[in-house]
Amino acid sequence: MFSVMPSTQHMDLAQTMEMVQFMEMGQPMEMAQTMEMVQFMEMGQPMEMVQPMEMVQPMERVQLMEMGQHMEMVQPMEMVQPMEMVQPLEMMQPMERVQPMEMVQPLEMMQPLEIGQAMEMVQPMEMVQPMEMVQPMEMVQPLDMVQPLDMVQPLEIVQPVDIVQPVETVTARLVDEEIWRKLDLLGTEMIVTKKGRNIFPKLDYRVEGLEDDGYYKMSLSVIRADTHRYKYLSGEWSACGNGEARNPQREVMHPEGVKKGKDWAASIVSFAKVKITNNVADSNAMNIVLQSMHRYIPVLQVTRVFDLSGEHVSEIHQFQLEFTSFYAVTAYQNQEVTNEKVKENKYAKGFRRNGKNRLDSSPEEPQTKQWCPPTQQIVEISAPLTVQNQLGFAPEQGTAWQFKWNMKDLVIQLRGWGLFYASKGHGMLRLWIGSRPIIVVIRPELAKIVLESSELITKGPEYNVLIPWLGTGLLISSGEKWRHRRKVLTPSFHFNILSSFQPVFDYQAKILLEQLLPMAEGNIFFDVFPYVKRCALDIICETTMGWAVGAQTNHSHPYVLAVREMNSLAFKHERMPWLKVNMIRQVCRNGFKFVCSYLSGFQSDFNKNLKIVREFTDNVIKARMEEHQKYGHHTDGKRAFLDLLLEMNEENLFSYEDIREEVDTFMFAGHDTTAAALGWALWCLAHNPNCQMMIRKELDDLFDGSLRECTSDDLKRMRYLEKCVKEALRIRPSVPNFARFVEKDFCLDGHIIPKGASIIVSPQMIHCNSKVHENVDVFDPERFSEENSSKRHPYAYIPFSAGPRNCIGQKFAIQEVKTVLSWIFRYFEVSAEIDFFDNLPLPEVIVRPEHGFPLKLHKRNELELPKSAN
């Protein structure tokens, strides 16, 4: 990092130099001239003014180096006598020694160095400070030109320019400087709290002297002003010993990211939303952690960069205004400071006794939201381009109108956007659905902030389409309702209860084998997905509702078909926001069938399938309630999830509507998602026969060819199979996204996400992020060995979400998937018809395969398949 030098310092180069060839960045500079002396500079020393130079013709241009670039040196060289010849040098090799060379032709021009490129020189130096200004050179006497040198690459010829531009002089001043200076005379104090408190007076800056078309980013840090700890004694602050160990310094980036100088200069650079806290565990990127009873000072950093990516720094300017130093306190010590702040701060209503100037606004809320204007609520017709610049960060991609209509093309488009920005190191991707911004998180560090935040508990509006089906059960509810439901339902997934479900898993898995056997004997490729979906439905019905529906023997079960259709409709509805416009809905309701079918056919299809699902659930609940009333609890010795809900109903904790919400939620979440996990695991293993072989060996060692059922202990010993299941869920997570609704402005990675936006954590994009996982498209179960798992970020693998709203049934799902797969691989080998990547994952509510799962099963041996019926 460099600081800009005063303009009084110059650079001293050797006198009577015959010619200097300048080369592109990273290439050494070959010299073939008579040099009388080169000044060596110690690190950080400025270069003296350039001395006059004799030339035949006036130089037409001198290109200046960008601020902050340094020059590398090659080998040290003492004063050199005239030379007859220069030996050619290999590119990037230092020049050891130079042979004499005759001077024959006049030098016509000096080749300039491209802006932003480093220059290697003969003399060694460790660092060079940038120059404020270069004095023009006098043209005095002719200088003969040397013969050109052999180069590995030609020099780039740059056309001369008329004048030398001086390097910019950047200044910064505070808008509220007068208030800061008043408080400084009293000894400014700032309150630090666990929650965080805004800094007052505000840190609003005017930055001037920026190059109009140059790119800059702004940041703020607060550093210790000295090494002391302080006490307030006898009306003044006094040092009372050495300060405590410093907290790691946090630099808060301005959320508007990288902008041109003219854009920064046109408005106030505001850090009004920065808060100071004494909570060392605070992870909010907009909060700065300070220690009470220490003295601090804010530092504004203006960083010039080469482009909008902000990755390559050209120069840095730091502004540390002495009158802004303050003492961090948990309560004001100096009453005069309190009085002055109350007088100047209209939000300090809590200190005013008479209430004259009280406001309805929160004392922590800034007067204006300069970073992100309030979201406009679009009720009728959306206007996606009117708020295009509401979020001040890049990258941005797409509106609904840019989305591909074909599902396959859309998957490729979204994956391409995500992988492109992930490869550039970005953590977020911005999309637009109508007028609503969607922030897609593609980095595990940011996923952790979102999923663990107590402010982002509410599910996004992306789930609203499911409310007519699932109600506001555990999956969709928020606030106190969600907290109550989660607390009450968590015991239902205790280990002992899950163990009691194991016989159901075994029984339904054996029925699945009976259904698969005829297809295996036919030696044909067939779609396995409908089979595993029916198996998963039978399992969830029996474990959730205590009711066997026999979906595996009834291949056209209406519930299975209805759930699949509703999944597809929900995703279609979300990516076509015009379907939500009331005017279009009204037209559809008034009987324009063609418009309804083309624009919205959604509602009628959804209602038709919803009726099927509702009737199925209601019938099962009513039948179970009748059993309870007639025979009492646990008549068959098995305790289902519905039994627990019915007991809560009897205790007036749950109404009938509450029961139906949770049953529908668990039927959906425990059926379709688990079936997808089973199908994708089979698809992955069909393309990896070596992994199948290791699974079979593990199972053969465990069961030794017997027909016995799995136990909970057996499942624990299926370690390699579990690694394969986890790797399949990494490559193809059943649920592609987890959405959260932003109820109030939220800071993420230095950007303010405005109220009304949605933040989507995407397991699909995080799991295939090459910055997170190596060889992302390779199926490698050993990623989940204990050693490799311990090295991985905990949020780099989140197929079941994470944080307080993680999947309550994830252990249930893993137990079910392992049980069913163990039965399949005990008796069959599996192969695939098409290439793995030709079967794209279509991101509906779950990740559905484009072509199903076309597999062929080969019976391993002549062992008789187990019978499902006793």
mmCIF file of C-alpha atoms in Angstrom, residues 299-624:
data_model
loop_
_atom_site.group_PDB
_atom_site.id
_atom_site.type_symbol
_atom_site.label_atom_id
_atom_site.label_comp_id
_atom_site.label_asym_id
_atom_site.label_seq_id
_atom_site.Cartn_x
_atom_site.Cartn_y
_atom_site.Cartn_z
ATOM 1 C CA VAL A 299 -10.015 6.506 9.068
ATOM 2 C CA LEU A 300 -11.530 7.049 5.620
ATOM 3 C CA GLN A 301 -9.741 5.134 2.882
ATOM 4 C CA VAL A 302 -10.164 6.122 -0.770
ATOM 5 C CA THR A 303 -8.793 3.370 -3.004
ATOM 6 C CA ARG A 304 -8.261 3.828 -6.704
ATOM 7 C CA VAL A 305 -8.652 0.626 -8.730
ATOM 8 C CA PHE A 306 -8.243 -0.266 -12.360
ATOM 9 C CA ASP A 307 -11.781 -1.439 -13.142
ATOM 10 C CA LEU A 308 -15.195 -2.274 -11.702
ATOM 11 C CA SER A 309 -13.980 -5.579 -10.275
ATOM 12 C CA GLY A 310 -12.065 -3.586 -7.641
ATOM 13 C CA GLU A 311 -9.428 -6.317 -7.405
ATOM 14 C CA HIS A 312 -6.312 -4.456 -8.602
ATOM 15 C CA VAL A 313 -5.314 -1.428 -6.557
ATOM 16 C CA SER A 314 -3.667 1.554 -8.183
ATOM 17 C CA GLU A 315 -3.305 3.928 -5.235
ATOM 18 C CA ILE A 316 -4.625 4.551 -1.731
ATOM 19 C CA HIS A 317 -5.451 7.781 0.082
ATOM 20 C CA GLN A 318 -6.141 7.703 3.830
ATOM 21 C CA PHE A 319 -7.773 10.505 5.788
ATOM 22 C CA GLN A 320 -7.461 10.583 9.573
ATOM 23 C CA LEU A 321 -8.945 13.816 10.916
ATOM 24 C CA GLU A 322 -7.581 14.535 14.393
ATOM 25 C CA PHE A 323 -10.711 16.302 15.619
ATOM 26 C CA THR A 324 -12.738 13.092 15.089
ATOM 27 C CA SER A 325 -11.007 11.106 17.847
ATOM 28 C CA PHE A 326 -13.337 9.880 20.602
ATOM 29 C CA TYR A 327 -13.526 7.790 23.763
ATOM 30 C CA ALA A 328 -15.588 4.566 23.585
ATOM 31 C CA VAL A 329 -17.934 4.299 26.593
ATOM 32 C CA THR A 330 -20.941 2.258 27.658
ATOM 33 C CA ALA A 331 -22.533 5.352 29.241
ATOM 34 C CA TYR A 332 -21.765 9.033 28.767
ATOM 35 C CA GLN A 333 -19.320 10.391 31.353
ATOM 36 C CA ASN A 334 -19.252 14.074 30.437
ATOM 37 C CA GLN A 335 -22.641 15.782 30.796
ATOM 38 C CA GLU A 336 -21.548 18.568 28.444
ATOM 39 C CA VAL A 337 -20.993 16.020 25.685
ATOM 40 C CA THR A 338 -24.461 14.603 26.347
ATOM 41 C CA ASN A 339 -26.053 18.050 26.170
ATOM 42 C CA GLU A 340 -24.283 18.938 22.939
ATOM 43 C CA LYS A 341 -25.314 15.677 21.271
ATOM 44 C CA VAL A 342 -28.928 16.052 22.388
ATOM 45 C CA LYS A 343 -28.988 19.576 20.947
ATOM 46 C CA GLU A 344 -27.562 18.513 17.581
ATOM 47 C CA ASN A 345 -29.102 15.049 17.159
ATOM 48 C CA LYS A 346 -32.845 15.050 16.539
ATOM 49 C CA TYR A 347 -32.933 11.272 17.017
ATOM 50 C CA ALA A 348 -31.656 11.521 20.602
ATOM 51 C CA LYS A 349 -35.245 11.634 21.844
ATOM 52 C CA GLY A 350 -34.559 9.449 24.857
ATOM 53 C CA PHE A 351 -32.569 12.284 26.509
ATOM 54 C CA ARG A 352 -35.222 14.979 26.024
ATOM 55 C CA ARG A 353 -37.405 15.483 29.078
ATOM 56 C CA ASN A 354 -40.143 17.757 27.706
ATOM 57 C CA GLY A 355 -40.881 15.729 24.570
ATOM 58 C CA LYS A 356 -41.111 18.805 22.317
ATOM 59 C CA ASN A 357 -38.883 17.458 19.608
ATOM 60 C CA ARG A 358 -39.763 13.805 19.911
ATOM 61 C CA LEU A 359 -40.023 11.936 16.620
ATOM 62 C CA ASP A 360 -41.717 8.740 15.628
ATOM 63 C CA SER A 361 -38.500 7.495 14.020
ATOM 64 C CA SER A 362 -36.202 5.107 15.787
ATOM 65 C CA PRO A 363 -33.169 6.740 17.461
ATOM 66 C CA GLU A 364 -31.003 4.209 15.623
ATOM 67 C CA GLU A 365 -32.477 5.057 12.212
ATOM 68 C CA PRO A 366 -30.533 7.537 10.086
ATOM 69 C CA GLN A 367 -32.316 10.576 8.687
ATOM 70 C CA THR A 368 -31.910 9.418 5.109
ATOM 71 C CA LYS A 369 -31.125 6.125 3.439
ATOM 72 C CA GLN A 370 -28.500 7.314 1.028
ATOM 73 C CA TRP A 371 -27.208 3.853 0.208
ATOM 74 C CA CYS A 372 -30.518 2.191 -0.607
ATOM 75 C CA PRO A 373 -33.717 4.156 -1.174
ATOM 76 C CA PRO A 374 -36.850 2.530 0.258
ATOM 77 C CA THR A 375 -38.313 -0.216 -1.894
ATOM 78 C CA GLN A 376 -41.314 0.869 -3.909
ATOM 79 C CA GLN A 377 -44.169 -1.548 -3.390
ATOM 80 C CA ILE A 378 -45.557 -2.444 -6.817
ATOM 81 C CA VAL A 379 -49.149 -3.639 -6.406
ATOM 82 C CA GLU A 380 -50.479 -3.985 -9.917
ATOM 83 C CA ILE A 381 -48.097 -3.953 -12.891
ATOM 84 C CA SER A 382 -44.418 -4.467 -12.188
ATOM 85 C CA ALA A 383 -41.728 -2.249 -13.688
ATOM 86 C CA PRO A 384 -38.441 -4.132 -13.324
ATOM 87 C CA LEU A 385 -36.217 -1.474 -14.858
ATOM 88 C CA THR A 386 -37.371 1.448 -12.687
ATOM 89 C CA VAL A 387 -35.384 0.225 -9.690
ATOM 90 C CA GLN A 388 -32.482 -1.269 -11.601
ATOM 91 C CA ASN A 389 -29.879 0.662 -9.605
ATOM 92 C CA GLN A 390 -31.481 0.353 -6.194
ATOM 93 C CA LEU A 391 -28.810 -2.061 -4.998
ATOM 94 C CA GLY A 392 -25.355 -0.583 -5.214
ATOM 95 C CA PHE A 393 -23.265 -3.630 -5.987
ATOM 96 C CA ALA A 394 -22.307 -5.831 -8.889
ATOM 97 C CA PRO A 395 -22.664 -8.268 -10.493
ATOM 98 C CA GLU A 396 -26.241 -8.122 -11.684
ATOM 99 C CA GLN A 397 -27.902 -10.452 -14.126
ATOM 100 C CA GLY A 398 -31.306 -10.787 -15.554
ATOM 101 C CA THR A 399 -34.913 -9.941 -15.118
ATOM 102 C CA ALA A 400 -37.758 -12.348 -15.608
ATOM 103 C CA TRP A 401 -37.893 -11.258 -19.242
ATOM 104 C CA GLN A 402 -34.319 -12.447 -19.768
ATOM 105 C CA PHE A 403 -34.974 -15.917 -18.419
ATOM 106 C CA LYS A 404 -35.008 -18.703 -20.977
ATOM 107 C CA TRP A 405 -38.458 -20.137 -21.601
ATOM 108 C CA ASN A 406 -37.275 -23.693 -22.102
ATOM 109 C CA MET A 407 -36.578 -25.295 -18.720
ATOM 110 C CA LYS A 408 -33.364 -26.947 -19.900
ATOM 111 C CA ASP A 409 -32.030 -23.662 -21.295
ATOM 112 C CA LEU A 410 -33.005 -21.867 -18.092
ATOM 113 C CA VAL A 411 -31.014 -24.349 -15.977
ATOM 114 C CA ILE A 412 -27.950 -23.868 -18.166
ATOM 115 C CA GLN A 413 -28.411 -20.082 -18.036
ATOM 116 C CA LEU A 414 -28.705 -19.848 -14.240
ATOM 117 C CA ARG A 415 -25.856 -22.296 -13.639
ATOM 118 C CA GLY A 416 -23.683 -20.361 -16.089
ATOM 119 C CA TRP A 417 -24.307 -17.071 -14.305
ATOM 120 C CA GLY A 418 -23.586 -18.591 -10.908
ATOM 121 C CA LEU A 419 -20.398 -20.381 -11.928
ATOM 122 C CA PHE A 420 -19.077 -17.367 -13.821
ATOM 123 C CA TYR A 421 -19.398 -15.000 -10.875
ATOM 124 C CA ALA A 422 -18.234 -17.649 -8.396
ATOM 125 C CA SER A 423 -15.062 -18.101 -10.456
ATOM 126 C CA LYS A 424 -14.457 -14.350 -10.160
ATOM 127 C CA GLY A 425 -14.636 -14.606 -6.376
ATOM 128 C CA HIS A 426 -18.044 -12.951 -6.007
ATOM 129 C CA GLY A 427 -20.250 -14.138 -3.179
ATOM 130 C CA MET A 428 -23.617 -12.970 -4.506
ATOM 131 C CA LEU A 429 -25.588 -12.769 -7.722
ATOM 132 C CA ARG A 430 -28.437 -10.299 -8.229
ATOM 133 C CA LEU A 431 -31.555 -11.153 -10.252
ATOM 134 C CA TRP A 432 -34.885 -9.423 -10.696
ATOM 135 C CA ILE A 433 -38.308 -11.056 -10.537
ATOM 136 C CA GLY A 434 -40.625 -8.269 -11.642
ATOM 137 C CA SER A 435 -39.749 -5.294 -9.471
ATOM 138 C CA ARG A 436 -38.364 -7.422 -6.643
ATOM 139 C CA PRO A 437 -34.593 -7.938 -6.297
ATOM 140 C CA ILE A 438 -33.414 -11.483 -5.627
ATOM 141 C CA ILE A 439 -29.970 -11.895 -4.048
ATOM 142 C CA VAL A 440 -28.514 -15.372 -4.671
ATOM 143 C CA VAL A 441 -25.786 -16.378 -2.219
ATOM 144 C CA ILE A 442 -23.095 -18.583 -3.755
ATOM 145 C CA ARG A 443 -20.386 -18.586 -1.062
ATOM 146 C CA PRO A 444 -20.515 -20.553 2.227
ATOM 147 C CA GLU A 445 -19.296 -17.667 4.411
ATOM 148 C CA LEU A 446 -22.284 -15.574 3.351
ATOM 149 C CA ALA A 447 -24.666 -18.539 3.606
ATOM 150 C CA LYS A 448 -23.663 -18.839 7.256
ATOM 151 C CA ILE A 449 -24.546 -15.193 7.933
ATOM 152 C CA VAL A 450 -27.941 -15.535 6.264
ATOM 153 C CA LEU A 451 -28.985 -18.891 7.686
ATOM 154 C CA GLU A 452 -27.854 -18.113 11.235
ATOM 155 C CA SER A 453 -29.326 -14.612 11.360
ATOM 156 C CA SER A 454 -32.153 -14.056 13.824
ATOM 157 C CA GLU A 455 -33.324 -11.216 11.554
ATOM 158 C CA LEU A 456 -33.863 -13.520 8.558
ATOM 159 C CA ILE A 457 -36.279 -16.082 9.947
ATOM 160 C CA THR A 458 -39.191 -15.349 7.595
ATOM 161 C CA LYS A 459 -39.317 -17.520 4.488
ATOM 162 C CA GLY A 460 -39.302 -15.684 1.176
ATOM 163 C CA PRO A 461 -42.407 -14.992 -0.911
ATOM 164 C CA GLU A 462 -41.184 -17.747 -3.224
ATOM 165 C CA TYR A 463 -42.972 -20.109 -0.816
ATOM 166 C CA ASN A 464 -46.289 -18.227 -0.974
ATOM 167 C CA VAL A 465 -47.525 -20.315 -3.865
ATOM 168 C CA LEU A 466 -47.422 -23.342 -1.514
ATOM 169 C CA ILE A 467 -49.572 -21.738 1.205
ATOM 170 C CA PRO A 468 -52.914 -22.926 -0.252
ATOM 171 C CA TRP A 469 -51.449 -26.435 -0.097
ATOM 172 C CA LEU A 470 -49.262 -26.495 3.021
ATOM 173 C CA GLY A 471 -50.795 -23.619 4.960
ATOM 174 C CA THR A 472 -48.433 -21.928 7.381
ATOM 175 C CA GLY A 473 -47.008 -25.075 8.893
ATOM 176 C CA LEU A 474 -43.447 -25.609 10.065
ATOM 177 C CA LEU A 475 -41.970 -25.166 6.577
ATOM 178 C CA ILE A 476 -43.499 -21.755 5.838
ATOM 179 C CA SER A 477 -44.506 -20.199 9.158
ATOM 180 C CA SER A 478 -42.438 -17.492 10.839
ATOM 181 C CA GLY A 479 -42.143 -15.589 14.108
ATOM 182 C CA GLU A 480 -43.671 -17.017 17.261
ATOM 183 C CA LYS A 481 -45.778 -19.562 15.393
ATOM 184 C CA TRP A 482 -42.673 -21.106 13.855
ATOM 185 C CA ARG A 483 -40.760 -21.068 17.154
ATOM 186 C CA HIS A 484 -43.660 -22.769 18.963
ATOM 187 C CA ARG A 485 -44.121 -25.410 16.254
ATOM 188 C CA ARG A 486 -40.418 -26.166 16.063
ATOM 189 C CA LYS A 487 -40.180 -26.599 19.836
ATOM 190 C CA VAL A 488 -43.245 -28.851 19.998
ATOM 191 C CA LEU A 489 -42.400 -31.026 16.967
ATOM 192 C CA THR A 490 -38.655 -31.556 17.535
ATOM 193 C CA PRO A 491 -39.205 -34.464 19.996
ATOM 194 C CA SER A 492 -41.013 -36.330 17.206
ATOM 195 C CA PHE A 493 -37.643 -36.909 15.544
ATOM 196 C CA HIS A 494 -35.837 -38.237 18.594
ATOM 197 C CA PHE A 495 -33.493 -41.154 17.955
ATOM 198 C CA ASN A 496 -35.768 -43.629 19.738
ATOM 199 C CA ILE A 497 -38.742 -42.667 17.567
ATOM 200 C CA LEU A 498 -36.666 -42.898 14.397
ATOM 201 C CA SER A 499 -35.509 -46.364 15.447
ATOM 202 C CA SER A 500 -39.139 -47.436 15.764
ATOM 203 C CA PHE A 501 -39.641 -46.528 12.086
ATOM 204 C CA GLN A 502 -36.895 -48.904 10.893
ATOM 205 C CA PRO A 503 -39.259 -51.879 10.331
ATOM 206 C CA VAL A 504 -41.389 -49.656 8.075
ATOM 207 C CA PHE A 505 -38.322 -48.680 6.027
ATOM 208 C CA ASP A 506 -37.358 -52.364 5.632
ATOM 209 C CA TYR A 507 -40.861 -53.502 4.769
ATOM 210 C CA GLN A 508 -41.420 -50.896 2.067
ATOM 211 C CA ALA A 509 -37.897 -51.432 0.657
ATOM 212 C CA LYS A 510 -38.672 -55.128 0.165
ATOM 213 C CA ILE A 511 -41.873 -54.228 -1.693
ATOM 214 C CA LEU A 512 -39.755 -51.968 -3.912
ATOM 215 C CA LEU A 513 -37.459 -54.917 -4.736
ATOM 216 C CA GLU A 514 -40.503 -56.972 -5.728
ATOM 217 C CA GLN A 515 -41.589 -54.178 -8.070
ATOM 218 C CA LEU A 516 -38.112 -53.820 -9.582
ATOM 219 C CA LEU A 517 -37.465 -57.539 -10.169
ATOM 220 C CA PRO A 518 -39.611 -57.919 -13.323
ATOM 221 C CA MET A 519 -37.842 -54.926 -14.868
ATOM 222 C CA ALA A 520 -34.451 -56.419 -14.004
ATOM 223 C CA GLU A 521 -35.386 -59.733 -15.563
ATOM 224 C CA GLY A 522 -36.470 -57.935 -18.709
ATOM 225 C CA ASN A 523 -32.899 -56.621 -19.094
ATOM 226 C CA ILE A 524 -34.138 -53.223 -20.228
ATOM 227 C CA PHE A 525 -33.552 -49.594 -19.327
ATOM 228 C CA PHE A 526 -36.497 -48.077 -17.482
ATOM 229 C CA ASP A 527 -37.209 -44.945 -15.407
ATOM 230 C CA VAL A 528 -36.646 -45.806 -11.746
ATOM 231 C CA PHE A 529 -37.964 -42.469 -10.459
ATOM 232 C CA PRO A 530 -41.693 -43.405 -10.293
ATOM 233 C CA TYR A 531 -40.789 -46.542 -8.323
ATOM 234 C CA VAL A 532 -38.766 -44.767 -5.657
ATOM 235 C CA LYS A 533 -41.391 -41.994 -5.422
ATOM 236 C CA ARG A 534 -44.110 -44.506 -4.670
ATOM 237 C CA CYS A 535 -41.862 -46.231 -2.127
ATOM 238 C CA ALA A 536 -41.120 -42.908 -0.409
ATOM 239 C CA LEU A 537 -44.833 -42.074 -0.373
ATOM 240 C CA ASP A 538 -45.715 -45.366 1.295
ATOM 241 C CA ILE A 539 -42.985 -44.839 3.894
ATOM 242 C CA ILE A 540 -44.037 -41.282 4.773
ATOM 243 C CA CYS A 541 -47.722 -42.220 4.914
ATOM 244 C CA GLU A 542 -47.102 -45.069 7.309
ATOM 245 C CA THR A 543 -44.615 -43.224 9.519
ATOM 246 C CA THR A 544 -46.395 -39.862 9.469
ATOM 247 C CA MET A 545 -50.042 -40.938 9.495
ATOM 248 C CA GLY A 546 -49.885 -44.582 10.511
ATOM 249 C CA TRP A 547 -51.810 -45.374 7.340
ATOM 250 C CA ALA A 548 -50.725 -47.752 4.543
ATOM 251 C CA VAL A 549 -51.955 -46.467 1.179
ATOM 252 C CA GLY A 550 -50.324 -49.100 -1.029
ATOM 253 C CA ALA A 551 -48.974 -46.620 -3.575
ATOM 254 C CA GLN A 552 -46.294 -49.109 -4.711
ATOM 255 C CA THR A 553 -48.869 -51.577 -5.909
ATOM 256 C CA ASN A 554 -51.089 -48.824 -7.360
ATOM 257 C CA HIS A 555 -48.839 -47.256 -9.972
ATOM 258 C CA SER A 556 -51.270 -44.493 -10.882
ATOM 259 C CA HIS A 557 -51.901 -43.212 -7.423
ATOM 260 C CA PRO A 558 -53.587 -39.781 -7.836
ATOM 261 C CA TYR A 559 -51.688 -38.218 -4.904
ATOM 262 C CA VAL A 560 -48.315 -38.939 -6.522
ATOM 263 C CA LEU A 561 -49.414 -37.458 -9.845
ATOM 264 C CA ALA A 562 -50.969 -34.407 -8.162
ATOM 265 C CA VAL A 563 -47.872 -33.620 -6.087
ATOM 266 C CA ARG A 564 -45.646 -33.824 -9.155
ATOM 267 C CA GLU A 565 -47.879 -31.436 -11.085
ATOM 268 C CA MET A 566 -48.040 -28.943 -8.211
ATOM 269 C CA ASN A 567 -44.254 -28.916 -7.984
ATOM 270 C CA SER A 568 -43.983 -27.976 -11.632
ATOM 271 C CA LEU A 569 -46.706 -25.324 -11.392
ATOM 272 C CA ALA A 570 -45.129 -23.681 -8.347
ATOM 273 C CA PHE A 571 -41.811 -23.113 -10.123
ATOM 274 C CA LYS A 572 -43.544 -21.919 -13.293
ATOM 275 C CA HIS A 573 -45.528 -19.396 -11.250
ATOM 276 C CA GLU A 574 -42.400 -17.995 -9.587
ATOM 277 C CA ARG A 575 -40.382 -17.361 -12.754
ATOM 278 C CA MET A 576 -43.326 -15.689 -14.535
ATOM 279 C CA PRO A 577 -44.205 -12.699 -12.314
ATOM 280 C CA TRP A 578 -46.855 -11.407 -14.695
ATOM 281 C CA LEU A 579 -49.008 -14.323 -13.543
ATOM 282 C CA LYS A 580 -49.316 -12.465 -10.214
ATOM 283 C CA VAL A 581 -50.762 -9.292 -11.740
ATOM 284 C CA ASN A 582 -54.368 -8.777 -10.671
ATOM 285 C CA MET A 583 -55.472 -7.507 -14.083
ATOM 286 C CA ILE A 584 -54.405 -10.746 -15.783
ATOM 287 C CA ARG A 585 -55.993 -12.821 -13.052
ATOM 288 C CA GLN A 586 -59.255 -10.902 -13.481
ATOM 289 C CA VAL A 587 -59.224 -11.476 -17.230
ATOM 290 C CA CYS A 588 -58.711 -15.180 -16.626
ATOM 291 C CA ARG A 589 -61.561 -15.322 -14.114
ATOM 292 C CA ASN A 590 -63.878 -13.624 -16.618
ATOM 293 C CA GLY A 591 -63.636 -16.521 -19.011
ATOM 294 C CA PHE A 592 -61.018 -15.692 -21.609
ATOM 295 C CA LYS A 593 -59.899 -19.295 -21.837
ATOM 296 C CA PHE A 594 -57.132 -18.759 -24.354
ATOM 297 C CA VAL A 595 -55.552 -15.969 -22.290
ATOM 298 C CA CYS A 596 -55.998 -18.052 -19.161
ATOM 299 C CA SER A 597 -54.326 -21.054 -20.756
ATOM 300 C CA TYR A 598 -51.483 -19.119 -22.362
ATOM 301 C CA LEU A 599 -50.678 -16.616 -19.628
ATOM 302 C CA SER A 600 -51.875 -18.273 -16.519
ATOM 303 C CA GLY A 601 -53.312 -21.750 -16.908
ATOM 304 C CA PHE A 602 -51.659 -22.049 -13.511
ATOM 305 C CA GLN A 603 -54.637 -21.343 -11.272
ATOM 306 C CA SER A 604 -57.121 -23.860 -12.620
ATOM 307 C CA ASP A 605 -54.499 -26.623 -12.825
ATOM 308 C CA PHE A 606 -53.252 -25.818 -9.356
ATOM 309 C CA ASN A 607 -56.750 -25.859 -7.862
ATOM 310 C CA LYS A 608 -57.554 -29.184 -9.508
ATOM 311 C CA ASN A 609 -54.453 -30.855 -8.069
ATOM 312 C CA LEU A 610 -54.855 -29.119 -4.714
ATOM 313 C CA LYS A 611 -58.312 -30.676 -4.370
ATOM 314 C CA ILE A 612 -56.815 -34.163 -4.890
ATOM 315 C CA VAL A 613 -54.116 -33.606 -2.276
ATOM 316 C CA ARG A 614 -56.502 -32.065 0.260
ATOM 317 C CA GLU A 615 -59.001 -34.905 -0.042
ATOM 318 C CA PHE A 616 -56.286 -37.515 0.427
ATOM 319 C CA THR A 617 -54.919 -35.846 3.571
ATOM 320 C CA ASP A 618 -58.340 -35.173 5.074
ATOM 321 C CA ASN A 619 -59.411 -38.784 4.564
ATOM 322 C CA VAL A 620 -56.327 -40.139 6.297
ATOM 323 C CA ILE A 621 -56.590 -37.727 9.264
ATOM 324 C CA LYS A 622 -60.296 -38.443 9.780
ATOM 325 C CA ALA A 623 -59.751 -42.188 9.640
ATOM 326 C CA ARG A 624 -56.959 -41.988 12.227
#
